[in-house]
Each structure stands twice: as structure tokens, then as C-alpha cells.
Tab-separated table of C-alpha atoms and ligand atoms in Angstrom:
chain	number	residue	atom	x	y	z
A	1	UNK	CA	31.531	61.812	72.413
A	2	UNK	CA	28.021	62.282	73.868
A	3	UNK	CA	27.671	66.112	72.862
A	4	UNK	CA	24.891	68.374	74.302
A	5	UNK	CA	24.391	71.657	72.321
A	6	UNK	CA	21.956	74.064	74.319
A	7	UNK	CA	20.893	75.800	70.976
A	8	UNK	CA	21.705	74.022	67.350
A	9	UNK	CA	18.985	75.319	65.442
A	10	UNK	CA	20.643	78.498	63.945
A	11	UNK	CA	24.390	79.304	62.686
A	12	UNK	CA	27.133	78.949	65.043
A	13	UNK	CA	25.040	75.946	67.406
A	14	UNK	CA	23.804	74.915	64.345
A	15	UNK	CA	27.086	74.682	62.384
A	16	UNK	CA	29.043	73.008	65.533
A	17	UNK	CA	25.887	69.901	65.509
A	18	UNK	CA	26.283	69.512	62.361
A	19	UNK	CA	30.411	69.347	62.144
A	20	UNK	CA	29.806	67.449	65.568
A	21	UNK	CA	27.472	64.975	63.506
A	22	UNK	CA	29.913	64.663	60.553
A	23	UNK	CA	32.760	63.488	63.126
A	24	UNK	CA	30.725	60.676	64.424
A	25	UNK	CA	29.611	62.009	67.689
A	26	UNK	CA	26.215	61.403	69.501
A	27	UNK	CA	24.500	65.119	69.392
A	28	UNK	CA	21.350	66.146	70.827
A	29	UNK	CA	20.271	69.934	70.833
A	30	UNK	CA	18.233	71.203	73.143
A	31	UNK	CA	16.107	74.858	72.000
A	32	UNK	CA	12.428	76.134	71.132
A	33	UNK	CA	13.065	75.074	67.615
A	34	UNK	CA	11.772	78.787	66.996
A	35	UNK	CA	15.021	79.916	64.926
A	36	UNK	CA	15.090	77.135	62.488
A	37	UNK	CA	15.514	73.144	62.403
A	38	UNK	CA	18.806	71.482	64.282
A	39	UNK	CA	20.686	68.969	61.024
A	40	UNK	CA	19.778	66.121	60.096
A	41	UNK	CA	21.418	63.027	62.683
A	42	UNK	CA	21.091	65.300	65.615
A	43	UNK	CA	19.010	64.774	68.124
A	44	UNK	CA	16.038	67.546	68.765
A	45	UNK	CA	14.983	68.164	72.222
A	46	UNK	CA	12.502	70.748	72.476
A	47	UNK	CA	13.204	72.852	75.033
A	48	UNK	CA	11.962	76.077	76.757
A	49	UNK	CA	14.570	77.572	78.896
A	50	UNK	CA	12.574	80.534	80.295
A	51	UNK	CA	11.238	77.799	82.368
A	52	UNK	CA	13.957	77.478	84.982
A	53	UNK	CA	13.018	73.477	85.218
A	54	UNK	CA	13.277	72.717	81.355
A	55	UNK	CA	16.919	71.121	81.157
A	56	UNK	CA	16.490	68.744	84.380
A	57	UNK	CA	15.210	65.960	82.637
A	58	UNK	CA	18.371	65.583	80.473
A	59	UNK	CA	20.617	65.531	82.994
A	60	UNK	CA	20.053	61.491	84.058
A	61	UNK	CA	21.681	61.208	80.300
A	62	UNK	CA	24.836	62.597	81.428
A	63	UNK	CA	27.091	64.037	78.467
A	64	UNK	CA	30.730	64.105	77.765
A	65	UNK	CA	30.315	67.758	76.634
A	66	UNK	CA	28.205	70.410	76.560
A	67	UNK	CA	28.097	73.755	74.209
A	68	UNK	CA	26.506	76.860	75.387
A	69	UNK	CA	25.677	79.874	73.175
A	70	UNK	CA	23.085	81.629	75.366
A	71	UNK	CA	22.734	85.305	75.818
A	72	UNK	CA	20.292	84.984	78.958
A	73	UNK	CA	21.555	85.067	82.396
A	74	UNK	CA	19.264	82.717	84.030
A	75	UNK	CA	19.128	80.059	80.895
A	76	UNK	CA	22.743	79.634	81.774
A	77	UNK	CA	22.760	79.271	85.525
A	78	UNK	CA	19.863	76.910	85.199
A	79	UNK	CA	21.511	74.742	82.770
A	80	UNK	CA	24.465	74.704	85.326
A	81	UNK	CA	22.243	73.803	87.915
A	82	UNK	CA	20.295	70.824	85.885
A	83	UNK	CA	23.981	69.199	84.237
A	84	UNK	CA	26.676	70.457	85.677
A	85	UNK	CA	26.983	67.511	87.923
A	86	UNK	CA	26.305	65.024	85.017
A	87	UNK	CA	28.479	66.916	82.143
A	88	UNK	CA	32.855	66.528	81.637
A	89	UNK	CA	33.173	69.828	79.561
A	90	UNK	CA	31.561	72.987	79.507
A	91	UNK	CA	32.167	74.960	76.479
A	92	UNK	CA	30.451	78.572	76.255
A	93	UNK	CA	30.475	80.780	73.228
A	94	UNK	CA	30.972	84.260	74.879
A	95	UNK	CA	32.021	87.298	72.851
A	96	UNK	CA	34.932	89.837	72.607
A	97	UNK	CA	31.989	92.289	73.150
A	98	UNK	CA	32.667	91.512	77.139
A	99	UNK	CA	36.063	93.376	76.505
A	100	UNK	CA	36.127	97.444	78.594
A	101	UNK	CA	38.646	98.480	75.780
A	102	UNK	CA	37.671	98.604	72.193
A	103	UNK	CA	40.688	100.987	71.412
A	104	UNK	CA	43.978	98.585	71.902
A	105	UNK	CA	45.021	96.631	68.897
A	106	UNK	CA	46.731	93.407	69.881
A	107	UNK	CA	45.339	92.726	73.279
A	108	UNK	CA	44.715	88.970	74.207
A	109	UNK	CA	42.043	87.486	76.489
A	110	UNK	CA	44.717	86.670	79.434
A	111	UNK	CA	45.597	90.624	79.707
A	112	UNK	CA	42.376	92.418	78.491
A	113	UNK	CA	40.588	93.892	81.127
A	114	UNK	CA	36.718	92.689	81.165
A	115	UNK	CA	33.232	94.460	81.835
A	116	UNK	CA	31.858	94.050	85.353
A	117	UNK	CA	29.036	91.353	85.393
A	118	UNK	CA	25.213	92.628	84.627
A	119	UNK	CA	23.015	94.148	87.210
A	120	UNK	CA	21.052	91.641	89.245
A	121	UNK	CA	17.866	93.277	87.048
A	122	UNK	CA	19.759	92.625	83.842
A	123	UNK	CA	18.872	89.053	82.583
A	124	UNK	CA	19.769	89.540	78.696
A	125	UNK	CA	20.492	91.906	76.493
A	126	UNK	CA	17.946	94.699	76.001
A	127	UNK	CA	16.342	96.668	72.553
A	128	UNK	CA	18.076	97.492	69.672
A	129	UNK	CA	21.072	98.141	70.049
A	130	UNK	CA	21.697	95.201	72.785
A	131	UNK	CA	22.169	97.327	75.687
A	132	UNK	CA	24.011	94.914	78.336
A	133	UNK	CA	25.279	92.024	75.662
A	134	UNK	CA	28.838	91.792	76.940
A	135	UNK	CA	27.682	92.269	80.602
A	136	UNK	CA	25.442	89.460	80.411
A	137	UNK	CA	27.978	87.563	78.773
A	138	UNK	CA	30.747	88.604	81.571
A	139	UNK	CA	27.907	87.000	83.787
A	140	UNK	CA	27.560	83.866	81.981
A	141	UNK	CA	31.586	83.222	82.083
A	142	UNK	CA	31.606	83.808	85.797
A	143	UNK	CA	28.933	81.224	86.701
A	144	UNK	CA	30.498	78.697	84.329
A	145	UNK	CA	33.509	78.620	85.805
A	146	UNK	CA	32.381	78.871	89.154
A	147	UNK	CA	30.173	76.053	88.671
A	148	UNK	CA	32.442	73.745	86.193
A	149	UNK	CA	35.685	74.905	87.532
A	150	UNK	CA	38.252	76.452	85.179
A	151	UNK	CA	39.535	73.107	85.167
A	152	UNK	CA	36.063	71.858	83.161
A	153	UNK	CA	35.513	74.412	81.132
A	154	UNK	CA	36.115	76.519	78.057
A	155	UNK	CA	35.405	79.763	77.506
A	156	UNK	CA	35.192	80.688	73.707
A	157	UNK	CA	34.958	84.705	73.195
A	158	UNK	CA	33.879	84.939	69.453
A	159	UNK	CA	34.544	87.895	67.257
A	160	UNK	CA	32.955	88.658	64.041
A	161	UNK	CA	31.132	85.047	62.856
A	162	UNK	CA	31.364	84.623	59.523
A	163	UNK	CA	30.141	81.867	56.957
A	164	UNK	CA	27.197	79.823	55.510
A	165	UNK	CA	23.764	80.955	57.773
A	166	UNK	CA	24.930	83.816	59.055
A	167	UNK	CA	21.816	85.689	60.041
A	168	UNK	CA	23.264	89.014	60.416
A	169	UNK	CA	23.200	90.201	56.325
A	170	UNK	CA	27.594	91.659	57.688
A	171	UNK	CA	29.873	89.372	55.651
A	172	UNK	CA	27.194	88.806	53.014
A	173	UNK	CA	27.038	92.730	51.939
A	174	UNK	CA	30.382	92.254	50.528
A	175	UNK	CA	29.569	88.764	48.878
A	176	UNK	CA	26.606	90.528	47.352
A	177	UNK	CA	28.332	93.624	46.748
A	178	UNK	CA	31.264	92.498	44.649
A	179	UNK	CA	29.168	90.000	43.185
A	180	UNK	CA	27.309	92.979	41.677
A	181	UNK	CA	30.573	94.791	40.027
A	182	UNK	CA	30.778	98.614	39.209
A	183	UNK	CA	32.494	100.908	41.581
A	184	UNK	CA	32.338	99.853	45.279
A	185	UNK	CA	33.183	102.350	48.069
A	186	UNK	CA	35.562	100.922	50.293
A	187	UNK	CA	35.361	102.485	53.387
A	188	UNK	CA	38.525	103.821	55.153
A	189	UNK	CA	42.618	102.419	54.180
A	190	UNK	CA	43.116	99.848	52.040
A	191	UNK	CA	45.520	98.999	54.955
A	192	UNK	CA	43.188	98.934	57.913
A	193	UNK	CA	42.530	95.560	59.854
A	194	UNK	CA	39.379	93.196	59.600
A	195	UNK	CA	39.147	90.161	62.006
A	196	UNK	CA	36.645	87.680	61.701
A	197	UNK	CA	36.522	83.496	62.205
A	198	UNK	CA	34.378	81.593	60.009
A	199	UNK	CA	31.489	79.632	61.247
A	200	UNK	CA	32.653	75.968	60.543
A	201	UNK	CA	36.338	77.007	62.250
A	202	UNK	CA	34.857	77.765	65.289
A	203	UNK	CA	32.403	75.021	65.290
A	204	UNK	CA	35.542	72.504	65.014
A	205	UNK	CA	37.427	74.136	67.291
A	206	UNK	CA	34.533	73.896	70.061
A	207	UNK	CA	34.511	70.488	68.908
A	208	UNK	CA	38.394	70.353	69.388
A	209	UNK	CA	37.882	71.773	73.039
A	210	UNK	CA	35.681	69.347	74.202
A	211	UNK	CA	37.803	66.490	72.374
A	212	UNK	CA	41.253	67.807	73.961
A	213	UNK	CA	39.716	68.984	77.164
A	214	UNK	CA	41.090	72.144	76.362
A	215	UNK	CA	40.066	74.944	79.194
A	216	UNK	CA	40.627	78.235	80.137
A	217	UNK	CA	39.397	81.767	78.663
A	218	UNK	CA	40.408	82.181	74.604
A	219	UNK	CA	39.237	84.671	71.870
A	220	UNK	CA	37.448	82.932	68.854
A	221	UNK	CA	39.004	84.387	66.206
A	222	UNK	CA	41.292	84.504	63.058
A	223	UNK	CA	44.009	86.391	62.682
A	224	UNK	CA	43.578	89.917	61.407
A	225	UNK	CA	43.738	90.844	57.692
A	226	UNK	CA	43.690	94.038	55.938
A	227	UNK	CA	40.629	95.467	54.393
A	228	UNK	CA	42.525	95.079	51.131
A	229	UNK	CA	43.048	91.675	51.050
A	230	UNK	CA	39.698	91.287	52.995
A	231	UNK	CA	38.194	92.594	49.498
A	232	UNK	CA	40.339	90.904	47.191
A	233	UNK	CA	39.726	87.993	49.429
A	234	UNK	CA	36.238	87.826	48.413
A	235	UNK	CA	36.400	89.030	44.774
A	236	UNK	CA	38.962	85.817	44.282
A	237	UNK	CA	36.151	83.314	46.207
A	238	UNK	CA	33.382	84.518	43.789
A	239	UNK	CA	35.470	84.614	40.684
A	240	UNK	CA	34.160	87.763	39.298
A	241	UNK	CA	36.049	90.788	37.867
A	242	UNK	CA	38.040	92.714	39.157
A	243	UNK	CA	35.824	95.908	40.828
A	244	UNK	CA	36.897	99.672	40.858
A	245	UNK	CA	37.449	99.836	44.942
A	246	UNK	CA	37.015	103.505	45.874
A	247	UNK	CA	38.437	104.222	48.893
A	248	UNK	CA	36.670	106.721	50.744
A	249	UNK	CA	37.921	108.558	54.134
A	250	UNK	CA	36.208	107.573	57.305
A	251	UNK	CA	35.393	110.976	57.900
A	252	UNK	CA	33.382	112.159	55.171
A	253	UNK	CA	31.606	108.792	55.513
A	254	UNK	CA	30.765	108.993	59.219
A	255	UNK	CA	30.034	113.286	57.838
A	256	UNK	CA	27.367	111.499	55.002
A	257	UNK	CA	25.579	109.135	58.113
A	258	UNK	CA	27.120	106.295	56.783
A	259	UNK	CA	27.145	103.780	59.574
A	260	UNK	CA	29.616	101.894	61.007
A	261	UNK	CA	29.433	97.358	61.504
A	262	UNK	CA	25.797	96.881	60.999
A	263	UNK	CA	22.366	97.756	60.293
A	264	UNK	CA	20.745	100.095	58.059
A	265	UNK	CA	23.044	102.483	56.061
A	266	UNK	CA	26.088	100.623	57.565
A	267	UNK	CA	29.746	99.481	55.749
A	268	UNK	CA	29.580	96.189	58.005
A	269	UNK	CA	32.920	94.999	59.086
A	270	UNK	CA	33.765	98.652	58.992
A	271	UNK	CA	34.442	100.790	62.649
A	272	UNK	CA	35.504	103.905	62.823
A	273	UNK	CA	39.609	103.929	63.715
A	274	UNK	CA	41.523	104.529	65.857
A	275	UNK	CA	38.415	104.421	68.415
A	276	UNK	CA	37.754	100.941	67.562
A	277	UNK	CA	40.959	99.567	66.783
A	278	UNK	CA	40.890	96.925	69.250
A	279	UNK	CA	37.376	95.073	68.187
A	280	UNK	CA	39.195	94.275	64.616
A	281	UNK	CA	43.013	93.415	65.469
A	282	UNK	CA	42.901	91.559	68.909
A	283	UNK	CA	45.617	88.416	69.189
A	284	UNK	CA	44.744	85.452	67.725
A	285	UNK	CA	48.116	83.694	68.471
A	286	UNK	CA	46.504	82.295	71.907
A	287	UNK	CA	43.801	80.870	69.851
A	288	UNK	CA	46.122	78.987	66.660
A	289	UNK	CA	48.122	78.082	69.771
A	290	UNK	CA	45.464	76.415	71.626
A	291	UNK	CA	44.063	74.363	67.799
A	292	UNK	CA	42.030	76.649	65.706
A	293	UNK	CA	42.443	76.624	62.379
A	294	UNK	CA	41.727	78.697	59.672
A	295	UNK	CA	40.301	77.912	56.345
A	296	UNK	CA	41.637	79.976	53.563
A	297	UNK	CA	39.260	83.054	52.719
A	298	UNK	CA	37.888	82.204	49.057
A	299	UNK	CA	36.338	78.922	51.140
A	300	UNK	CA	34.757	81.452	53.369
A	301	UNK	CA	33.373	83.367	50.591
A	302	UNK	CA	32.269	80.484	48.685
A	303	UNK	CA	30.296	78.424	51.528
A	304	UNK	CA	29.047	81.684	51.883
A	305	UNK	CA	28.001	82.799	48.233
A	306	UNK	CA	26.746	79.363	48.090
A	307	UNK	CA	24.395	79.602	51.253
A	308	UNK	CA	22.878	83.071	49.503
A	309	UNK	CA	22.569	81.494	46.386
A	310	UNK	CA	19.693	78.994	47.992
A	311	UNK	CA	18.486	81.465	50.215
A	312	UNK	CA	14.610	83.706	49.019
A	313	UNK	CA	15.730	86.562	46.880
A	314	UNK	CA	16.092	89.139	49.447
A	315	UNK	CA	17.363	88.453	52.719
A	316	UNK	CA	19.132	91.811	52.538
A	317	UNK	CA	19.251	92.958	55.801
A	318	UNK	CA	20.579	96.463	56.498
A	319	UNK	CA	23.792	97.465	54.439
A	320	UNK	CA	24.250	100.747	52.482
A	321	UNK	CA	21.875	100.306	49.988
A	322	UNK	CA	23.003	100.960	46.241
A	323	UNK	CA	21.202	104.138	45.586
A	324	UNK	CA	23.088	105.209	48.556
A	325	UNK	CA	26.358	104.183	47.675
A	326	UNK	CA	26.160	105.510	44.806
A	327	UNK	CA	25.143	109.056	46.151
A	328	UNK	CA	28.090	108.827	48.809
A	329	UNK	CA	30.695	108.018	45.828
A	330	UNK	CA	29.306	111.091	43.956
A	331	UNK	CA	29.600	113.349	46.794
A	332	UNK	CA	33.176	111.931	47.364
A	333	UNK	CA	34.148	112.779	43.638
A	334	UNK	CA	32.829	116.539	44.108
A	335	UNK	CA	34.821	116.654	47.491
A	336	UNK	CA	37.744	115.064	45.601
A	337	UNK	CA	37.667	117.866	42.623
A	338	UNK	CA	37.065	120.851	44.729
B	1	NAP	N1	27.372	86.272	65.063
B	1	NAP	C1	28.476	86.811	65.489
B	1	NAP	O1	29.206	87.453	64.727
B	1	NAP	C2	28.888	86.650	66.929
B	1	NAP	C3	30.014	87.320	67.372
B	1	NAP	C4	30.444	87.103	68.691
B	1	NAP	C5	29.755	86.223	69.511
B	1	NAP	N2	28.649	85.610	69.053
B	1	NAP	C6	27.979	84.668	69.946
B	1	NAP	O2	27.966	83.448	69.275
B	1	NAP	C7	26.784	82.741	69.616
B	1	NAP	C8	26.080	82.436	68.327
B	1	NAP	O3	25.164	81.471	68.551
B	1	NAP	P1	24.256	80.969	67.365
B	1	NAP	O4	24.852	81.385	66.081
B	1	NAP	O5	24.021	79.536	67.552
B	1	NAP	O6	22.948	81.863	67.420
B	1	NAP	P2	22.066	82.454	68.570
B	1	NAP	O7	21.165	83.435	67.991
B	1	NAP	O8	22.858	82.939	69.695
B	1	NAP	O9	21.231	81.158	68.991
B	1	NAP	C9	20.524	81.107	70.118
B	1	NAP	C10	20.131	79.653	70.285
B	1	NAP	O10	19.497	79.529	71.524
B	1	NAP	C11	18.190	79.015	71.331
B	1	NAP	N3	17.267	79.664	72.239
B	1	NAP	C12	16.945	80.971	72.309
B	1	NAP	N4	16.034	81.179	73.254
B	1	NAP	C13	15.758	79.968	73.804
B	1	NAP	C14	14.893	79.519	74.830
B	1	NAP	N5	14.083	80.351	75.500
B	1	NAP	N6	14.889	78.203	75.127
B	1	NAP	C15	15.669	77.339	74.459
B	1	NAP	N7	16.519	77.693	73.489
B	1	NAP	C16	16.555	79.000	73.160
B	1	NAP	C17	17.836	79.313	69.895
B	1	NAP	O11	16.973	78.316	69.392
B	1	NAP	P3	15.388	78.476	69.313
B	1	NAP	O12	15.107	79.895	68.943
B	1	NAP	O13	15.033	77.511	68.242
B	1	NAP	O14	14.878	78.119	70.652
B	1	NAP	C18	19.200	79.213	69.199
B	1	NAP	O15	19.485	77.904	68.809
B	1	NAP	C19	25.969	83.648	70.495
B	1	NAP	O16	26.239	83.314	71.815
B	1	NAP	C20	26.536	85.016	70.224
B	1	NAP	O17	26.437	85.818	71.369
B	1	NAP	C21	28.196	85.805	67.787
């Protein structure tokens, strides 16, 4: 397949040219080249899409498929405007952040009800804490379908990304952390869910998608595990001892400011339950159905481990740090003895 990729220079877009490359396809990506470098046998376009022109030129090329992972409102109806014409399959990476209900374990992306769309002032998501993310993205679905049809394209909401390159510092705080040993404070039940896809998964089955012609609206994600075996999961990948898991109630975390997904003083892949019981345990049955598979988790954890390995010695970014963690598990013990 001729494959466009509008993005390929950082983790998921990145992942899915290079997989895409590895299968033998023609790949160009199209971006600023400000996030990184796209891998080697793709094509680099350099590519501005603030200005609403920028994409035009490749659309004489005409593609067989096209990947989207844009956050931007206007960067996505403009690339509909330049290719959709000259493109067979539209595949856009969305998110399960465009979901109203967080709280509903076991909902599925053909009966959960959505966001509305962004304000017409709204273009992308918006300081810190990404005010407007899911709207935006509720936007971007809407004008791909209206534009490819739902008969043309493929609507990919991804959960929690995990893998080699991921830029966010979530699944690699528990890499680094059991790599380290001692006593780790695991937050909440050993039997509370964790959902997350890894990286190259999702980058085959966007690949998959465009191969099959597969379309419609589908979570991206694996199905849920419990924080247990999440743990165990990742001691097994790294081969290292077995570590003293102290599980600590949600409560006096959340009482101590420890912080919930991601960020500074934050358990990532940890939300607060039930509130958030439906971000970590949605469906995936739709999604296994419809060709993703699912690498086992020690692969995960070791394309991972490796990645950090070759990475500058700290890329921490955010996490509980371990002075921190170490003051929480005291506190936890006094609580515990009263
Ligand atoms: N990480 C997660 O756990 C998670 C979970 C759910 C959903 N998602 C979704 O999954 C997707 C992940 O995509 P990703 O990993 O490839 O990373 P990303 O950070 O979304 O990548 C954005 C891409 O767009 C390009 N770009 C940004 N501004 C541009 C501009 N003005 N002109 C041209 N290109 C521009 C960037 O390249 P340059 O900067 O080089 O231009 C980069 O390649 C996103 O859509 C995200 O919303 C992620």
C-alpha cells in the first residue's frame, strides 16, 4: 500500500511508519519534524499544518491510506479538504477521552455515549491539563466521517499507549520502579483493573485497518488486567526479584496528595475507583473481534525497558518520586499500627 501518515515522527505515528515500513509498504509522513525524526525507509515530508494550504501538494500523489493522529481541529479538516478526494482509507487515532462517562466498566464504543463536539473557538486542546482534548477529538471523528463516509473510514479511540517511545514517563514509572527493588507502594486492590494497548499493537492494527478496509468507530485497546498481574507482569519482563508490593488504600493516598494517572506526585495508571472505573475496564471484545492483537505483557515491558535503557539518564518525567514514596509508605505503616 501507498500509506500517508500525517505525523510519524514521535511514538504511536512513529511506531505505525515504521511497522508500516517493515511490511513492505510505501510510507511517507508528513509533520514539522519538531518532535523527533520519522524511521529510516519512510518518506519525510516536511510539513506545517497551521498553514491551512500545507497538505495540497500531496494530494496529486493519491494514497491507498491515510493515518491521522492530530489533536487540532483545523489540521484535520484541512487535510480532509487537500486528500480526501485522492485517499481509499481514512484511519484517525481518536481517544476514549471523547467518552461523557468515565464511571461504567464494560461499556463499548457502539453504546457509550460521546462528548458534544468543541466550541467553534476551540481549535485544540488548551494548558495543562488539556482542557477540550476529547471535544476536539469528538470534532475530528465527525468531520472524518462526514467527509470519508463511514464507509472509508476508521475511527481508532486509543486508551492508555504503552511501549518503546512513549513520551509520557506512565508505563515507564513502573519499569523503573520495579527495576529499582525495595518496597513499592501499590496503589489501591491488588484486584483493581488496568487497560492499556501497546504501541506496536496498535500500530499493526491501523495497519490491519487500512489493509482489510476495516471501518466504523472501535476502542484501541487491550483487554483489561488486574493491577496484580499488571505488576507481576512487569517484574516477570525485567527479570528482577521479586518486590515487597505494599498495597496502600486509595484513600489515604488521594488524603497524602498523591496523584492519580500522571504528572508530578502521580501513581500513573492509577484512578481513583469507582469514579473512574470506566477509563480502565472498557470492552475490548469489539476490538480482538475486529483484528487486534495483543502481545504478551513481559514483551511490553521489555521493548520498553529496552527503549529506557538507550534513552539520557533521566527522562523521568513526573511520577511519585522515591523520597516520596517512601514518606507515604511510612505514614501508611503508622496508620496501619495505630
Ligand atoms: N499516548 C497515549 O496514551 C494516548 C492515549 C489515547 C490517545 N492517544 C492519541 O494517540 C495519538 C498519538 O499520536 P503520536 O504518538 O504519534 O503522538 P502525537 O504527540 O499526537 O504526535 C503528533 C504528531 O503530529 C505532528 N504535528 C504536530 N503539530 C504539527 C503541525 N503543526 N504540522 C505538522 N505536523 C504536526 C507531530 O510532528 P512534528 O512535531 O514533528 O511536527 C507528531 O508527529 C494522538 O492522537 C493522541 O491523542 C494517545
Amino acid at each position: 500500500m501507498r500509506i500517508l501518515i500525517l505525523g510519524g515522527t514521535r511514538f504511536l505515528g512513529r511506531a505505525t511508519a515504521r511497522l508500516a515500513v517493515e511490511q513492505g509498504h510505501e510510507v511517507t509522513c508528513a509533520a514539522r519534524g519538531v518532535s523527533g525524526v520519522v524511521p529510516p525507509g519512510a518518506r519525510f515530508v516536511p510539513v506545517d499544518r497551521d498553514d491551512p494550504e500545507a497538505l495540497i501538494p500531496l494530494a496529486d500523489e493519491g494514497f491507498d491510506a491515510v493515518v491521522d493522529v492530530t489533536r487540532q481541529v483545523s489540521h484535520a479538516r484541512h487535510a480532509l479538504s487537500a486528500l480526501a478526494d485522492h485517499v481509499d482509507h481514512w484511519s484517525f487515532v481518536s481517544t476514549i477521552s471523547v467518552y461523557a462517562d468515565n464511571t461504567t466498566p464494560g461499556q463499548t464504543a457502539a453504546d457509550a455515549p460521546v462528548l458534544p463536539g468543541a466550541p467553534a473557538d476551540v481549535d485544540g486542546p488548551v494548558g495543562p491539563d488539556n482542557r477540550w482534548y476529547g471535544e476536539c477529538k469528538v470534532s475530528i471523528e465527525q468531520a472524518v466521517r462526514e467527509r470519508m463516509g463511514v464507509d472509508r473510514s476508521f475511527i481508532c479511540r486509543a486508551g492508555l499507549i504503552v511501549g518503546a517511545e512513549d513520551p509520557s514517563d506512565r508505563f515507564p514509572y513502573w519499569v523503573r520502579r520495579l527495576s529499582a527493588g525495595g518496597e513499592v507502594l501499590a496503589p489501591g486492590r491488588p484486584t483493581d483493573r488496568v487497560q492499556f494497548v501497546d504501541v506496536a499493537d496498535l500500530a499493526g492494527w491501523l495497519l490491519h485497518a487500512a489493509g482489510a478496509d476495516l471501518n466504523g468507530t472501535y476502542d484501541g485497546i487491550g483487554p483489561a488486567v488486574t493491577r496484580a498481574d499488571l505488576l507481576a507482569g512487569v517484574v516477570a519482563g525485567l527479570d528482577v526479584p521479586e518486590p515487597v508490593l505494599t498495597w496502600v488504600d486509595q484513600e489515604f493516598l488521594v488524603s497524602h496528595d498523591v496523584r492519580e494517572w500522571s504528572g508530578e506526585r502521580a501513581l500513573p495508571l492509577w484512578v481513583r475507583l469507582p469514579e473512574s472505573g470506566g477509563l480502565m475496564d472498557r470492552d475490548a471484545r469489539p476490538a480482538l473481534d475486529a483484528g487486534l492483537t495483543v502481545r504478551p505483557l513481559v514483551d511490553t515491558v521489555r521493548a520498553t525497558a529496552s527503549w529506557m535503557a538507550a534513552q539520557p539518564a533521566d527522562v523521568r518525567q513526573g511520577g511519585l518520586d522515591p523520597a516520596d514514596e517512601a514518606a507515604a509508605l511510612r505514614e501508611w505503616q503508622a496508620v496501619r499500627d495505630r
